[in-house]
Tab-separated table of C-alpha atoms in Angstrom:
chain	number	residue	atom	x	y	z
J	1	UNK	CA	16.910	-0.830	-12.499
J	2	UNK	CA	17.219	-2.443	-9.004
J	3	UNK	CA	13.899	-2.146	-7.296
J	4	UNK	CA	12.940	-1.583	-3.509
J	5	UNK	CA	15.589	-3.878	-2.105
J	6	UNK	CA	14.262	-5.078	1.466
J	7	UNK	CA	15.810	-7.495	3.992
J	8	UNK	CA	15.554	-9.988	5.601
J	9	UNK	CA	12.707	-11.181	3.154
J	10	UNK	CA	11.235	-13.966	6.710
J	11	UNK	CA	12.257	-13.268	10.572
J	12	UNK	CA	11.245	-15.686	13.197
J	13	UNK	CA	11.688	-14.455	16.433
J	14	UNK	CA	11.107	-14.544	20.018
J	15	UNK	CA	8.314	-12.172	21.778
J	16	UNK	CA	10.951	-9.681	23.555
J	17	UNK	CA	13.710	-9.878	21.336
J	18	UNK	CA	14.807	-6.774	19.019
J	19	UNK	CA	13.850	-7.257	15.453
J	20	UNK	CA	15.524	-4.763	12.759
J	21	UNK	CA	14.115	-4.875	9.253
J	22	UNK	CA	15.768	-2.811	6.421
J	23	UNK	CA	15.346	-0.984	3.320
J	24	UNK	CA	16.843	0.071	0.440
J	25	UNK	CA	14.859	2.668	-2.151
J	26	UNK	CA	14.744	3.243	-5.796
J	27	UNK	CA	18.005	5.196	-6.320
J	28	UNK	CA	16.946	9.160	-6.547
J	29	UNK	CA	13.733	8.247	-4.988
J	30	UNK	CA	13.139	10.592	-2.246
J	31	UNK	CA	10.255	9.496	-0.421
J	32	UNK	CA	10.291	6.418	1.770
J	33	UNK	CA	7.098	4.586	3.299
J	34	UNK	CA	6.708	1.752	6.083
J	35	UNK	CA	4.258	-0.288	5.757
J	36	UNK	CA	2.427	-2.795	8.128
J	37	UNK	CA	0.026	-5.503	6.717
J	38	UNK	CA	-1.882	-8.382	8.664
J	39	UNK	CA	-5.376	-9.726	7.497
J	40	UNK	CA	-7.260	-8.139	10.257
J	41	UNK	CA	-6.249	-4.470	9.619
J	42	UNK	CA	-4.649	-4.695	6.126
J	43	UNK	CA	-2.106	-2.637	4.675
J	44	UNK	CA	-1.666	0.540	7.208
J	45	UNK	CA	0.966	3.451	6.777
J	46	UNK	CA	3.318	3.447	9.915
J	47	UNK	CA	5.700	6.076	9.056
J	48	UNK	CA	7.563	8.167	5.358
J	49	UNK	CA	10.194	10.051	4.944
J	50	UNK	CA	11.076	12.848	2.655
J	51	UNK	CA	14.889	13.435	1.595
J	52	UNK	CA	15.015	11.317	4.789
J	53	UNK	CA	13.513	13.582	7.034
J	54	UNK	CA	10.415	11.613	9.003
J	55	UNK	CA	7.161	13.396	7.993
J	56	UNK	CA	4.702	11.484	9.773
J	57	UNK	CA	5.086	8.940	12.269
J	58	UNK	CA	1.118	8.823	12.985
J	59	UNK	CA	0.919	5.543	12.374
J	60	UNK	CA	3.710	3.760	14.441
J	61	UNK	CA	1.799	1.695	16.773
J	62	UNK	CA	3.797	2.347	20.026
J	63	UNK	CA	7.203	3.166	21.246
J	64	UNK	CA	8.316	0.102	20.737
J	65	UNK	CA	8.636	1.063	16.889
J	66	UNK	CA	11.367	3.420	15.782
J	67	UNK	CA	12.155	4.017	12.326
J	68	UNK	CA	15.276	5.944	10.661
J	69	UNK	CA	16.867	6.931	7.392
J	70	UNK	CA	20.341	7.554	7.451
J	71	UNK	CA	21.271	8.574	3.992
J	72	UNK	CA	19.028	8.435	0.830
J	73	UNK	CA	19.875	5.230	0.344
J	74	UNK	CA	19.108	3.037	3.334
J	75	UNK	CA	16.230	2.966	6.109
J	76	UNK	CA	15.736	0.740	9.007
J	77	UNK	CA	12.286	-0.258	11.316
J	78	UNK	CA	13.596	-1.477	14.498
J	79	UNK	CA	11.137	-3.162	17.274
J	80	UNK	CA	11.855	-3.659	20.568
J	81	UNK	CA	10.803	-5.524	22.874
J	82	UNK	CA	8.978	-7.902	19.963
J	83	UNK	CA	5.205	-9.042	20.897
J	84	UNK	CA	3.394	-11.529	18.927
J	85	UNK	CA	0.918	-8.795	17.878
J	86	UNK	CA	3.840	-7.318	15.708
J	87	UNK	CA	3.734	-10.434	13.388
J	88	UNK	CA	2.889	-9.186	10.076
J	89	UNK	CA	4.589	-8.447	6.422
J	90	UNK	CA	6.398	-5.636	6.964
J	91	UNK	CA	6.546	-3.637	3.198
J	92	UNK	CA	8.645	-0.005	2.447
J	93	UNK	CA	7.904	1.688	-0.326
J	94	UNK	CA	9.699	4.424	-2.251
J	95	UNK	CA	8.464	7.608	-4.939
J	96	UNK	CA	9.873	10.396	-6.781
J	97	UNK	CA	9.011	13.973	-5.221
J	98	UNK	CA	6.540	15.101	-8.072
J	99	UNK	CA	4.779	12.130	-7.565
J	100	UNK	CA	5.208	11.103	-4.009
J	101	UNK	CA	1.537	8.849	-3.993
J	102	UNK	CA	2.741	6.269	-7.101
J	103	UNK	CA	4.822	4.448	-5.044
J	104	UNK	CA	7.096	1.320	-5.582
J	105	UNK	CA	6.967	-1.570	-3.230
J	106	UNK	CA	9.834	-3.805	-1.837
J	107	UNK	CA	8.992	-7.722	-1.833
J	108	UNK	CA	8.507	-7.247	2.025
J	109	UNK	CA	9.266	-8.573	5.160
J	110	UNK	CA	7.191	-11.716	6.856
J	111	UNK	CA	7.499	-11.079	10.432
J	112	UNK	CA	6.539	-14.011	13.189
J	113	UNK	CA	6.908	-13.318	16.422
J	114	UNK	CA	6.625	-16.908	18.795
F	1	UNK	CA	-17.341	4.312	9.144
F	2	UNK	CA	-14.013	3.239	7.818
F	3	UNK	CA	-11.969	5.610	5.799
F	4	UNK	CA	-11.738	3.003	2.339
F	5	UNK	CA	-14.493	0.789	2.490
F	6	UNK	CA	-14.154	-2.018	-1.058
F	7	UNK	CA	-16.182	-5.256	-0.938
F	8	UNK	CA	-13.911	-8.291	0.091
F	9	UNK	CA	-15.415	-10.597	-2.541
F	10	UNK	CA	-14.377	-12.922	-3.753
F	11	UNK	CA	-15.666	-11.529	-6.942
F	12	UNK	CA	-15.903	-14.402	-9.537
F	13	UNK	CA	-15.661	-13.989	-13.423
F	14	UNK	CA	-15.764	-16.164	-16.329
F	15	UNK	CA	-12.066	-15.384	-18.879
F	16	UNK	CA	-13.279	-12.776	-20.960
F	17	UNK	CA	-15.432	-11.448	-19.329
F	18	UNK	CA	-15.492	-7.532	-17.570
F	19	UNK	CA	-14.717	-6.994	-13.851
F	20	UNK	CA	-16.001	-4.464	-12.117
F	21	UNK	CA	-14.673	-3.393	-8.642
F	22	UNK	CA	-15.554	-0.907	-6.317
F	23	UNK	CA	-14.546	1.651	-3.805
F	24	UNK	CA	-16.420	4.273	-1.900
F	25	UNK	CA	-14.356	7.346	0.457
F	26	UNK	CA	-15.476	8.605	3.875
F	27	UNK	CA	-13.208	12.162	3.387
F	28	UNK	CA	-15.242	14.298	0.646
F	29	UNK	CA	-11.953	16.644	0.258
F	30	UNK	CA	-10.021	13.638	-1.021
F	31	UNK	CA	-7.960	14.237	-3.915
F	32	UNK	CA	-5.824	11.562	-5.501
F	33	UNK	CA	-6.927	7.923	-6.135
F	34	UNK	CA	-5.007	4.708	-6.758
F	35	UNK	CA	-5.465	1.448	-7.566
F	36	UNK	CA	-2.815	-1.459	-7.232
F	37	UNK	CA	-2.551	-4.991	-7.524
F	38	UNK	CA	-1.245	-7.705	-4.995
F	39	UNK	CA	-0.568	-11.121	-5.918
F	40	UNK	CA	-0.690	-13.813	-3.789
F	41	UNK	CA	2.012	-13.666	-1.601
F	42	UNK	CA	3.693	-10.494	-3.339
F	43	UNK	CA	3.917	-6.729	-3.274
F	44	UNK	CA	1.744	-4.008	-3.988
F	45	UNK	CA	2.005	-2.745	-7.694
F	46	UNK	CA	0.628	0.517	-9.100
F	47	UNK	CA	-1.911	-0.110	-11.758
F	48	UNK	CA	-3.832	2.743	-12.376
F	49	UNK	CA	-3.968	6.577	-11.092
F	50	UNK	CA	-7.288	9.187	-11.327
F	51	UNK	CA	-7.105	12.679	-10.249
F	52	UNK	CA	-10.134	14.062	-11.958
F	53	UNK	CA	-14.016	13.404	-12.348
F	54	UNK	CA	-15.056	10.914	-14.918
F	55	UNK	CA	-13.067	7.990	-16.994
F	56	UNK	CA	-9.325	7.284	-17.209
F	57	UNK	CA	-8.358	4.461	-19.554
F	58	UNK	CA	-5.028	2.660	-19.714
F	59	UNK	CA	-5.148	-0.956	-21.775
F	60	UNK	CA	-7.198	-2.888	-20.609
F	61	UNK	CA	-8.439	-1.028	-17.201
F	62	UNK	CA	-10.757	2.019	-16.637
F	63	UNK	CA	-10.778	4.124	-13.526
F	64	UNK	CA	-14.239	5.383	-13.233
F	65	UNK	CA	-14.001	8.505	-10.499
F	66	UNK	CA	-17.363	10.218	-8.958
F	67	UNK	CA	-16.094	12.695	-6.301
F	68	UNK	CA	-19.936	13.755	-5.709
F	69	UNK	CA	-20.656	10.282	-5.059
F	70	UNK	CA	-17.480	9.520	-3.100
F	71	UNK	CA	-17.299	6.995	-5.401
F	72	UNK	CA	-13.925	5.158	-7.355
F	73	UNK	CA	-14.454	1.788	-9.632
F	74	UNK	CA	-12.036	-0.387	-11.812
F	75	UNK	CA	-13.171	-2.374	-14.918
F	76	UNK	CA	-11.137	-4.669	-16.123
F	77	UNK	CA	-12.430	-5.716	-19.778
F	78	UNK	CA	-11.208	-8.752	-21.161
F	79	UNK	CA	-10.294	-10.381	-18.079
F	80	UNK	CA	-7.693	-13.030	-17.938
F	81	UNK	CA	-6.819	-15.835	-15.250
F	82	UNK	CA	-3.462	-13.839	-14.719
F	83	UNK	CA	-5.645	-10.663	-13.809
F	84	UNK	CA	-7.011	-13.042	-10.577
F	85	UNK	CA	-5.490	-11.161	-7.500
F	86	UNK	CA	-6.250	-8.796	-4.510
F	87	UNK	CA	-6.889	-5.273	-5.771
F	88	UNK	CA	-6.477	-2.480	-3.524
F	89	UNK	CA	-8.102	1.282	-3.779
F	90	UNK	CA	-5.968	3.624	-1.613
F	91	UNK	CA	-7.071	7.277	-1.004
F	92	UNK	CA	-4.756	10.739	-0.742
F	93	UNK	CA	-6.641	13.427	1.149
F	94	UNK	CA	-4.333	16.280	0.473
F	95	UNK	CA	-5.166	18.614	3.529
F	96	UNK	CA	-1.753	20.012	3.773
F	97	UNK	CA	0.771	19.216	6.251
F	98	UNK	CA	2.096	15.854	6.609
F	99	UNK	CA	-0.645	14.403	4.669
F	100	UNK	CA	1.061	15.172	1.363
F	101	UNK	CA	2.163	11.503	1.037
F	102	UNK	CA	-0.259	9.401	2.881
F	103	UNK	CA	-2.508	6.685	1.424
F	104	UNK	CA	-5.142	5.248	3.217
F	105	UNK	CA	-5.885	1.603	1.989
F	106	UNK	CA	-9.226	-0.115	1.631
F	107	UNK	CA	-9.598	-3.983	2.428
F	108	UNK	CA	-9.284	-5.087	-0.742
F	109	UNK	CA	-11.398	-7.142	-3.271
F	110	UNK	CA	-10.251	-10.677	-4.288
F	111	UNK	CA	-10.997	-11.385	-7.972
F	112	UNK	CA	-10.721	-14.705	-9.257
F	113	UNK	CA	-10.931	-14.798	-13.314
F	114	UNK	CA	-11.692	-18.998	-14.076
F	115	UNK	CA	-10.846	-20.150	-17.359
């Protein structure tokens, strides 16, 4: 089985450019989790999903973030304007409904914002 | 007082040997408790689950859970020079709501296993 299918895997970028990074979940997985992780703060929940409904978005760091899932199958985090601040690995995640906390990571996204 | 506080290490064994890492939890109504393995470089990966007081053994990892003491540890028996990695505890506290799925993440501990 495929697993957590993220891209792009690097993005270089300009500070106030749009940045769009995107995910793909375990098929019949219906949870979906953003990730953020930098050294300083380490791996922080941004926003999940169930049966692609947003649950919580307590952790998106401003409104520069936005974060939807279309269909069960495909989720996007979107910044813009870009700041340098945002560079980070960028990871989603994905679980089955009885057992939403053992979740499955993608490979991630390296983020670097110049 | 931060939510998942683990010591950053590096912890250091000798192959063979048993590593022992540790997590304590600021929320005493916390429920579920993880721990997973990062690689240098790589992804999160699930290693070991505890819901319950006391041991939980799978190969060659225990979780060792203490709710009274707020309190979550992994041994690793055995250790190997492929076990060297970050290893992160992450916390559910299951107060209803939208907190169903959330993990809070500790730090992490770095363990390097030498040969």
């Amino acid at each position: 089985d495929a697993g957590v299918i993220q891209s792009p895997r690097h993005e270089v970028t300009e500070m106030g450019q749009e940045v769009t990074l995107r995910c793909k979940p375990i098929s019949g997985h219906d949870y979906l989790f953003w990730y953020r992780q930098t050294m300083m703060r380490g791996l922080e929940l941004l926003i999940y999903f169930n049966n692609n409904v947003p649950i919580d978005d307590s952790g998106m760091p401003e409104d520069r973030f936005s974060a939807k899932m279309p269909n069960a199958s495909f989720s996007t985090l979107k910044i813009q304007p870009s700041e340098p601040r945002d560079s980070a690995v960028y990871f989603c995640a994905s679980s089955l409904g009885g057992r939403p906390l053992e979740q499955y990571f993608g490979p991630g996204t390296r983020l670097t914002v110049t | 007082q931060k939510e998942v506080e683990q010591n950053s290490g590096p912890l250091s064994v000798p192959e063979g040997a048993i590593a022992s890492l540790n997590c304590t939890y600021s929320d005493r109504v916390s429920q579920s408790f993880f721990w997973y393995r990062q690689y240098s470089g790589k992804s999160p990966e699930l290693i070991m689950s505890i819901y319950s007081n006391g041991d939980k053994e799978d190969g060659r990892f225990t979780a060792q859970l203490n709710k009274a003491s707020q309190y979550v540890s992994l041994l690793i028996r055995d250790s190997q020079p492929s076990d060297s990695a970050t290893y992160l505890c992450a916390v559910n506290t299951n107060a209803g709501g939208t907190s169903y799925g959330k993990l809070t993440f500790g730090q992490g501990t770095i363990l390097t296993v030498h040969p």
